[in-house]
CSV table of C-alpha atoms and ligand atoms in Angstrom, one decimal:
chain,number,residue,atom,x,y,z
A,1,MET,CA,-51.1,-104.5,43.6
A,2,TRP,CA,-48.6,-106.9,46.1
A,3,ARG,CA,-49.8,-110.4,47.5
A,4,LYS,CA,-48.3,-113.5,49.6
A,5,ARG,CA,-46.2,-115.4,47.8
A,6,ASN,CA,-46.3,-119.7,49.4
A,7,LYS,CA,-42.5,-119.1,50.3
A,8,PHE,CA,-41.5,-122.8,49.0
A,9,VAL,CA,-40.9,-123.7,45.9
A,10,SER,CA,-43.8,-124.1,43.8
A,11,LEU,CA,-44.8,-127.6,42.3
A,12,LEU,CA,-43.7,-126.4,38.7
A,13,LEU,CA,-40.3,-125.5,39.7
A,14,LEU,CA,-40.0,-128.5,42.1
A,15,PHE,CA,-41.1,-130.7,39.1
A,16,ALA,CA,-38.7,-128.7,36.1
A,17,LEU,CA,-36.0,-129.2,38.8
A,18,LEU,CA,-37.0,-133.1,39.2
A,19,LEU,CA,-36.9,-133.2,35.6
A,20,SER,CA,-33.7,-131.2,35.0
A,21,GLY,CA,-31.8,-133.5,37.2
A,22,CYS,CA,-32.8,-136.6,35.6
A,23,SER,CA,-31.8,-135.5,32.2
A,24,ALA,CA,-28.5,-133.8,33.4
A,25,GLN,CA,-26.2,-137.4,33.0
A,26,SER,CA,-28.4,-138.6,29.7
A,27,LYS,CA,-26.2,-135.4,27.4
A,28,SER,CA,-23.2,-133.7,27.4
A,29,ALA,CA,-21.6,-131.2,25.6
A,30,GLU,CA,-17.8,-130.6,25.5
A,31,GLU,CA,-17.5,-127.4,28.2
A,32,HIS,CA,-14.7,-124.5,27.7
A,33,THR,CA,-14.2,-121.8,29.8
A,34,ALA,CA,-11.8,-119.0,29.8
A,35,GLY,CA,-11.5,-116.2,32.6
A,36,VAL,CA,-11.0,-112.4,31.4
A,37,PHE,CA,-10.1,-109.6,33.6
A,38,ALA,CA,-11.2,-106.1,32.1
A,39,MET,CA,-13.2,-103.5,32.8
A,40,GLY,CA,-12.2,-103.6,36.4
A,41,THR,CA,-13.8,-107.1,37.0
A,42,TYR,CA,-13.6,-110.6,36.6
A,43,MET,CA,-15.2,-112.6,34.0
A,44,THR,CA,-15.6,-116.2,33.7
A,45,LEU,CA,-17.3,-117.1,30.2
A,46,THR,CA,-18.3,-120.5,29.8
A,47,ALA,CA,-19.6,-122.0,26.5
A,48,TYR,CA,-20.5,-125.4,25.3
A,49,GLY,CA,-20.2,-127.2,21.9
A,50,GLU,CA,-17.7,-127.8,19.3
A,51,SER,CA,-17.2,-124.0,18.1
A,52,ALA,CA,-17.2,-123.0,22.0
A,53,GLU,CA,-13.5,-123.0,22.1
A,54,GLU,CA,-12.8,-120.7,19.1
A,55,ALA,CA,-15.9,-118.4,20.3
A,56,LEU,CA,-14.1,-117.8,23.0
A,57,THR,CA,-11.2,-116.9,21.8
A,58,LEU,CA,-13.2,-113.8,19.9
A,59,SER,CA,-15.2,-113.5,22.8
A,60,GLU,CA,-12.1,-112.4,24.8
A,61,ASN,CA,-11.1,-110.0,22.3
A,62,ARG,CA,-13.8,-108.0,22.1
A,63,ILE,CA,-14.0,-107.1,25.6
A,64,LYS,CA,-10.3,-106.1,25.2
A,65,GLU,CA,-11.9,-103.9,22.2
A,66,LEU,CA,-14.6,-102.7,23.8
A,67,GLU,CA,-12.6,-102.1,27.5
A,68,ALA,CA,-10.3,-99.8,25.3
A,69,LEU,CA,-12.9,-97.5,23.9
A,70,TRP,CA,-14.8,-97.1,27.3
A,71,SER,CA,-12.1,-97.0,29.9
A,72,THR,CA,-12.2,-93.8,31.7
A,73,THR,CA,-8.5,-94.1,32.5
A,74,ASP,CA,-6.8,-95.4,29.3
A,75,GLU,CA,-5.6,-92.2,27.6
A,76,ASN,CA,-6.7,-93.5,24.2
A,77,SER,CA,-10.4,-94.5,25.3
A,78,ASP,CA,-13.2,-92.3,23.6
A,79,ILE,CA,-14.7,-92.1,27.0
A,80,TYR,CA,-11.0,-90.4,28.1
A,81,LYS,CA,-10.9,-88.0,25.1
A,82,VAL,CA,-14.6,-87.0,25.9
A,83,ASN,CA,-13.9,-86.3,29.4
A,84,HIS,CA,-10.4,-84.4,28.6
A,85,SER,CA,-12.2,-82.7,25.7
A,86,GLY,CA,-12.5,-79.1,27.5
A,87,GLY,CA,-15.9,-79.1,25.9
A,88,ALA,CA,-15.1,-79.3,22.4
A,89,ARG,CA,-16.8,-81.7,20.2
A,90,THR,CA,-15.6,-85.4,19.9
A,91,GLU,CA,-15.8,-88.0,17.4
A,92,VAL,CA,-16.4,-91.6,18.8
A,93,SER,CA,-16.6,-95.0,17.6
A,94,GLU,CA,-19.6,-96.3,16.8
A,95,GLU,CA,-20.1,-98.6,19.5
A,96,THR,CA,-19.5,-96.0,22.0
A,97,ALA,CA,-22.3,-93.5,20.3
A,98,GLU,CA,-24.8,-96.6,20.7
A,99,ILE,CA,-24.1,-97.2,24.4
A,100,LEU,CA,-24.3,-93.6,25.4
A,101,GLN,CA,-27.3,-93.1,23.6
A,102,PHE,CA,-28.8,-95.8,25.4
A,103,ALA,CA,-27.5,-94.6,28.8
A,104,LEU,CA,-28.9,-91.4,27.9
A,105,ASP,CA,-32.6,-92.9,26.9
A,106,MET,CA,-32.3,-95.0,30.1
A,107,ALA,CA,-31.7,-91.4,32.2
A,108,GLU,CA,-34.2,-90.0,30.9
A,109,GLN,CA,-36.6,-92.8,31.5
A,110,THR,CA,-35.9,-93.3,35.0
A,111,GLY,CA,-36.3,-90.2,35.7
A,112,GLY,CA,-32.1,-89.5,36.2
A,113,SER,CA,-32.2,-92.2,39.0
A,114,LEU,CA,-29.4,-93.5,36.1
A,115,GLU,CA,-27.0,-90.8,35.8
A,116,PRO,CA,-24.0,-91.5,33.4
A,117,THR,CA,-22.9,-88.3,34.5
A,118,ILE,CA,-22.3,-88.9,38.4
A,119,SER,CA,-19.0,-89.9,38.4
A,120,PRO,CA,-17.4,-86.7,39.9
A,121,VAL,CA,-19.5,-87.1,43.2
A,122,VAL,CA,-18.6,-91.3,43.2
A,123,THR,CA,-15.2,-89.8,42.9
A,124,ALA,CA,-15.4,-87.3,45.8
A,125,TRP,CA,-16.9,-90.3,48.0
A,126,GLY,CA,-13.5,-92.3,47.2
A,127,PHE,CA,-15.0,-95.6,45.4
A,128,ILE,CA,-12.6,-94.6,42.5
A,129,SER,CA,-9.6,-94.3,44.1
A,130,GLY,CA,-10.6,-96.7,47.0
A,131,GLU,CA,-9.4,-93.5,50.0
A,132,TYR,CA,-13.0,-93.4,51.4
A,133,ASN,CA,-14.5,-89.9,52.7
A,134,ILE,CA,-17.5,-88.4,53.3
A,135,PRO,CA,-18.0,-84.9,51.5
A,136,THR,CA,-19.5,-81.9,52.8
A,137,ASP,CA,-22.7,-80.8,52.1
A,138,GLU,CA,-21.4,-78.2,50.5
A,139,GLU,CA,-19.0,-80.1,48.4
A,140,LEU,CA,-21.4,-82.3,47.3
A,141,THR,CA,-23.8,-79.2,46.1
A,142,ASP,CA,-20.9,-77.8,43.7
A,143,LEU,CA,-19.9,-81.0,42.2
A,144,LEU,CA,-23.9,-82.0,41.0
A,145,GLN,CA,-23.9,-78.6,39.7
A,146,ASN,CA,-21.6,-80.5,36.7
A,147,THR,CA,-24.1,-83.4,36.5
A,148,GLY,CA,-27.0,-83.9,34.5
A,149,TYR,CA,-27.5,-86.4,31.6
A,150,GLU,CA,-29.8,-83.8,29.7
A,151,LYS,CA,-26.4,-81.6,29.2
A,152,VAL,CA,-24.7,-84.3,27.5
A,153,LEU,CA,-25.1,-83.8,23.6
A,154,LEU,CA,-24.7,-86.8,21.1
A,155,GLU,CA,-25.0,-86.1,17.2
A,156,GLU,CA,-24.5,-89.2,15.5
A,157,ASN,CA,-21.4,-89.9,16.5
A,158,VAL,CA,-20.0,-87.0,17.7
A,159,VAL,CA,-20.1,-86.0,21.8
A,160,THR,CA,-20.0,-82.7,22.8
A,161,LEU,CA,-19.2,-82.5,26.8
A,162,PRO,CA,-19.5,-79.4,28.2
A,163,ASP,CA,-16.1,-78.8,30.1
A,164,GLY,CA,-16.0,-80.0,34.0
A,165,MET,CA,-18.1,-82.8,33.3
A,166,GLN,CA,-17.4,-86.5,33.1
A,167,LEU,CA,-18.7,-89.2,31.4
A,168,ASP,CA,-19.0,-92.9,33.5
A,169,LEU,CA,-20.4,-95.9,31.5
A,170,GLY,CA,-19.7,-97.9,34.5
A,171,ALA,CA,-23.2,-98.7,35.8
A,172,VAL,CA,-24.3,-100.1,32.2
A,173,GLY,CA,-20.8,-101.4,30.1
A,174,LYS,CA,-21.0,-104.2,32.0
A,175,GLY,CA,-24.5,-105.2,30.4
A,176,TYR,CA,-23.7,-104.2,27.0
A,177,THR,CA,-20.7,-106.2,26.8
A,178,GLY,CA,-23.2,-109.0,27.7
A,179,ASP,CA,-25.3,-108.6,24.6
A,180,ILE,CA,-22.6,-107.9,22.6
A,181,ILE,CA,-20.9,-111.5,23.5
A,182,ALA,CA,-23.9,-113.4,23.8
A,183,GLU,CA,-24.3,-112.0,20.2
A,184,LEU,CA,-20.9,-112.8,18.9
A,185,LEU,CA,-21.2,-116.7,20.7
A,186,LYS,CA,-24.6,-116.9,18.6
A,187,GLU,CA,-23.0,-116.1,15.1
A,188,GLN,CA,-20.3,-118.6,15.7
A,189,GLY,CA,-22.9,-121.4,16.4
A,190,VAL,CA,-22.8,-121.3,19.9
A,191,THR,CA,-26.2,-122.4,21.3
A,192,SER,CA,-25.7,-123.0,24.9
A,193,ALA,CA,-23.1,-120.5,27.6
A,194,LEU,CA,-23.6,-118.9,30.4
A,195,LEU,CA,-21.5,-116.0,31.0
A,196,ASP,CA,-20.5,-114.2,34.4
A,197,ILE,CA,-19.4,-110.7,33.8
A,198,GLY,CA,-18.2,-109.4,37.2
A,199,GLY,CA,-21.3,-110.6,38.5
A,200,ASN,CA,-24.2,-109.4,35.4
A,201,ILE,CA,-25.4,-112.9,34.1
A,202,GLN,CA,-25.7,-113.7,30.9
A,203,MET,CA,-27.4,-116.6,29.0
A,204,VAL,CA,-27.4,-118.3,25.7
A,205,GLY,CA,-29.9,-120.6,25.5
A,206,ARG,CA,-30.5,-123.2,27.9
A,207,LYS,CA,-28.1,-125.6,29.5
A,208,PRO,CA,-26.7,-128.0,27.0
A,209,ASP,CA,-29.0,-130.6,29.0
A,210,GLY,CA,-32.1,-128.3,27.7
A,211,SER,CA,-32.8,-127.2,31.2
A,212,ARG,CA,-32.8,-123.4,32.4
A,213,TRP,CA,-30.2,-122.2,34.0
A,214,ARG,CA,-30.0,-122.0,37.8
A,215,LEU,CA,-28.5,-118.9,39.1
A,216,GLY,CA,-28.0,-117.7,43.0
A,217,ILE,CA,-29.3,-114.6,44.1
A,218,GLN,CA,-26.5,-113.3,46.1
A,219,ASN,CA,-28.1,-112.7,50.0
A,220,PRO,CA,-27.0,-108.7,50.3
A,221,PHE,CA,-26.7,-109.5,54.0
A,222,GLY,CA,-24.0,-111.7,54.1
A,223,GLU,CA,-22.5,-114.8,52.7
A,224,GLY,CA,-24.1,-117.1,50.4
A,225,SER,CA,-27.4,-117.1,48.2
A,226,LEU,CA,-31.0,-116.1,49.1
A,227,GLY,CA,-32.5,-118.8,46.4
A,228,VAL,CA,-32.4,-120.1,42.8
A,229,LEU,CA,-33.7,-118.1,39.7
A,230,GLU,CA,-34.2,-120.5,36.8
A,231,SER,CA,-33.8,-118.4,33.7
A,232,GLU,CA,-33.0,-118.6,30.2
A,233,ASP,CA,-31.6,-116.8,26.8
A,234,GLY,CA,-31.1,-113.4,28.4
A,235,ALA,CA,-29.7,-111.6,31.5
A,236,VAL,CA,-29.9,-111.0,35.1
A,237,VAL,CA,-28.4,-108.6,36.6
A,238,THR,CA,-28.2,-107.5,40.2
A,239,SER,CA,-27.3,-104.2,41.7
A,240,GLY,CA,-26.6,-103.3,45.5
A,241,ASN,CA,-24.7,-101.4,47.6
A,242,TYR,CA,-23.5,-104.0,49.6
A,243,GLU,CA,-21.7,-104.8,46.9
A,244,ARG,CA,-18.8,-101.9,47.7
A,245,TYR,CA,-19.3,-100.0,50.4
A,246,PHE,CA,-17.4,-98.2,53.3
A,247,ILE,CA,-17.8,-97.1,57.1
A,248,GLY,CA,-17.7,-93.9,57.9
A,249,GLY,CA,-16.0,-92.3,61.0
A,250,ASP,CA,-19.5,-91.8,62.5
A,251,GLY,CA,-20.0,-95.4,61.9
A,252,LYS,CA,-22.8,-95.7,59.4
A,253,GLN,CA,-22.7,-97.4,56.0
A,254,TYR,CA,-21.9,-95.9,53.0
A,255,GLY,CA,-22.3,-97.8,49.5
A,256,HIS,CA,-21.2,-97.1,45.8
A,257,ILE,CA,-24.9,-96.2,44.3
A,258,ILE,CA,-25.6,-93.1,44.4
A,259,ASP,CA,-29.2,-90.9,44.6
A,260,PRO,CA,-28.5,-88.2,42.0
A,261,SER,CA,-31.1,-86.0,43.4
A,262,THR,CA,-28.9,-85.9,46.6
A,263,GLY,CA,-25.3,-86.9,45.7
A,264,TYR,CA,-25.3,-89.3,49.0
A,265,PRO,CA,-25.2,-93.1,48.7
A,266,ALA,CA,-29.1,-94.6,47.5
A,267,GLU,CA,-30.9,-95.4,50.6
A,268,SER,CA,-34.0,-96.7,49.6
A,269,GLY,CA,-35.1,-99.4,51.6
A,270,LEU,CA,-33.7,-101.8,49.2
A,271,ALA,CA,-31.1,-104.4,49.8
A,272,SER,CA,-30.6,-105.7,46.3
A,273,VAL,CA,-32.4,-105.2,42.9
A,274,SER,CA,-31.9,-108.1,40.3
A,275,ILE,CA,-33.1,-107.5,37.2
A,276,ILE,CA,-34.1,-110.0,34.9
A,277,ALA,CA,-34.7,-109.4,31.0
A,278,LYS,CA,-33.5,-110.4,27.3
A,279,GLU,CA,-31.2,-107.7,27.4
A,280,GLY,CA,-27.7,-107.1,29.5
A,281,ARG,CA,-27.8,-103.7,28.7
A,282,LEU,CA,-31.6,-103.4,30.0
A,283,CYS,CA,-30.9,-105.2,33.4
A,284,ASP,CA,-28.0,-103.4,34.1
A,285,ALA,CA,-29.1,-100.0,33.3
A,286,LEU,CA,-32.4,-100.5,35.7
A,287,SER,CA,-30.4,-102.8,38.4
A,288,THR,CA,-28.7,-99.4,39.3
A,289,ALA,CA,-31.7,-97.0,38.7
A,290,ILE,CA,-34.3,-98.9,40.3
A,291,TYR,CA,-32.0,-99.5,43.3
A,292,VAL,CA,-32.1,-95.7,43.9
A,293,MET,CA,-36.4,-95.5,43.2
A,294,GLY,CA,-36.7,-97.9,45.9
A,295,LEU,CA,-39.9,-100.4,46.1
A,296,ASP,CA,-42.8,-97.9,45.9
A,297,GLU,CA,-41.2,-96.3,42.6
A,298,ALA,CA,-39.9,-99.5,41.0
A,299,THR,CA,-43.5,-100.6,41.5
A,300,GLU,CA,-45.0,-98.1,39.7
A,301,TYR,CA,-42.3,-98.3,36.6
A,302,TRP,CA,-42.6,-101.5,36.6
A,303,LYS,CA,-46.4,-101.5,35.5
A,304,GLU,CA,-45.4,-98.6,33.1
A,305,ASN,CA,-42.7,-100.5,31.1
A,306,GLU,CA,-42.7,-103.7,29.4
A,307,GLY,CA,-39.9,-106.1,28.9
A,308,PHE,CA,-38.7,-106.7,32.2
A,309,GLU,CA,-39.2,-108.6,35.6
A,310,MET,CA,-37.3,-107.6,39.0
A,311,LEU,CA,-36.7,-109.2,42.2
A,312,LEU,CA,-36.2,-106.9,44.9
A,313,VAL,CA,-34.8,-107.8,48.5
A,314,THR,CA,-36.1,-105.1,50.9
A,315,SER,CA,-33.9,-104.0,54.1
A,316,GLU,CA,-36.5,-105.1,56.2
A,317,ASN,CA,-35.9,-108.8,55.1
A,318,GLU,CA,-38.3,-109.2,52.3
A,319,ILE,CA,-38.3,-109.9,48.8
A,320,TYR,CA,-40.8,-108.6,45.9
A,321,LEU,CA,-40.9,-110.6,42.6
A,322,THR,CA,-42.6,-109.3,39.7
A,323,GLU,CA,-45.6,-111.9,38.0
A,324,GLY,CA,-43.5,-113.1,35.3
A,325,ILE,CA,-40.9,-114.7,37.7
A,326,GLU,CA,-43.3,-115.5,40.4
A,327,ASP,CA,-42.8,-119.4,39.6
A,328,ASP,CA,-39.3,-119.3,38.7
A,329,PHE,CA,-37.7,-118.4,42.1
A,330,ALA,CA,-37.0,-121.0,45.2
A,331,LEU,CA,-35.5,-119.7,48.4
A,332,ASN,CA,-32.9,-121.7,50.5
A,333,GLU,CA,-33.9,-123.5,53.1
A,334,ASN,CA,-31.6,-121.2,55.9
A,335,PHE,CA,-33.9,-118.1,54.4
A,336,SER,CA,-36.9,-119.8,54.8
A,337,ASP,CA,-38.1,-116.9,57.3
A,338,MET,CA,-38.3,-114.3,54.8
A,339,GLU,CA,-41.5,-113.3,53.3
A,340,ILE,CA,-42.0,-112.9,49.3
A,341,TYR,CA,-44.5,-110.8,48.2
A,342,VAL,CA,-45.8,-110.3,44.5
A,343,ILE,CA,-45.7,-107.1,42.2
A,344,THR,CA,-48.7,-107.8,39.8
A,345,ARG,CA,-49.9,-105.5,37.0
B,401,LIG,P1,-23.7,-101.0,39.2
B,401,LIG,O1,-22.8,-102.1,39.8
B,401,LIG,O2,-24.4,-101.3,37.4
B,401,LIG,O3,-25.1,-100.8,39.8
B,401,LIG,O4,-22.7,-99.8,38.9
B,401,LIG,C1,-22.6,-98.9,39.8
B,401,LIG,C2,-21.2,-97.8,39.5
B,401,LIG,O5,-22.1,-96.7,38.8
B,401,LIG,C3,-21.1,-97.5,40.7
B,401,LIG,O6,-20.3,-98.3,41.0
B,401,LIG,C4,-20.9,-96.1,40.0
B,401,LIG,O7,-19.7,-95.8,39.6
B,401,LIG,C5,-21.9,-95.5,39.2
B,401,LIG,N1,-23.2,-95.3,39.7
B,401,LIG,C6,-23.2,-95.0,41.0
B,401,LIG,N2,-24.5,-94.0,41.1
B,401,LIG,C7,-25.2,-94.5,39.9
B,401,LIG,C8,-26.3,-94.0,39.2
B,401,LIG,N3,-26.7,-93.1,40.1
B,401,LIG,N4,-26.6,-93.7,37.7
B,401,LIG,C9,-25.2,-94.2,37.0
B,401,LIG,N5,-23.9,-94.3,37.7
B,401,LIG,C10,-24.2,-94.7,38.7
B,402,LIG,MG1,-25.9,-101.0,36.7
């Protein structure tokens, strides 16, 4: 099921790196960049070619539109209306219905590891306000009563959310946005673009020189990146409690990804989860859910479900790659002490 991989760059990758280094100078396309602050995060959109500039302006507007639909704080947003409906049927836009259907499907498929109604618990820990707090067991038990994706009713574009429950698309919204923007750019004639949507990476095609994108995988234990992942036309999304956490009065670290079965921050033995797939929404949903699952359950899930690859970093300083990306990842020199294992089907 798992086998050790050679730690060092595979010959294949090394060859590809050398080649891309050579061809980089031979062809250049006009680069355009846009910075957008939306959905509580900073986004950097980089696109190449003649149609890039105009396409980026359209992209910025589209992101603002999506934010206005999915914000939990904007009184005019679809999600705000649903969350303040007091249990009444609420009509939402087509995009909102689509992302919600996706989130509910993924919640079911991951056995509730992804839980789009977990936000009252996230709020109780202080991750929304920044006023961190360790809730009592009783508080968490009470709050968990008001969670559960199976209690959300979605009929076409009408949502019925039981009174007292809250929806939050935070764990999938950025990934979905990546898909929509990548599609928009392609429609505008852009064939090469790299979107950094608050750490979620979405790629259109390859780099302008024809080589694959080289993405740093963040070191979940501190500064810098563990290594480089080569990828193209699709998405790479990383989740982990290292991204947002606080140290409690008890000296323990509490992170922002919650295990919906306990109400406590997930402690599954993983330090970070990166998911690689064609669709950003799938990557986003799975990076959060698989972080909750841990290595063994993640391995099972990967074997039973097609269409994505994963790079898991354990708290024990090991890396697990699924076989589809075995040759796409190279460790940085200063992390060469890390063991790499390959997960096979
Ligand atoms: P991500 O950065 O995509 O992993 O999403 C994490 C964010 O989603 C957190 O900051 C919470 O707001 C929310 N969240 C935490 N735990 C879960 C969970 N198990 N399912 C869905 N959303 C979650
Ligand atoms: Mg996510």
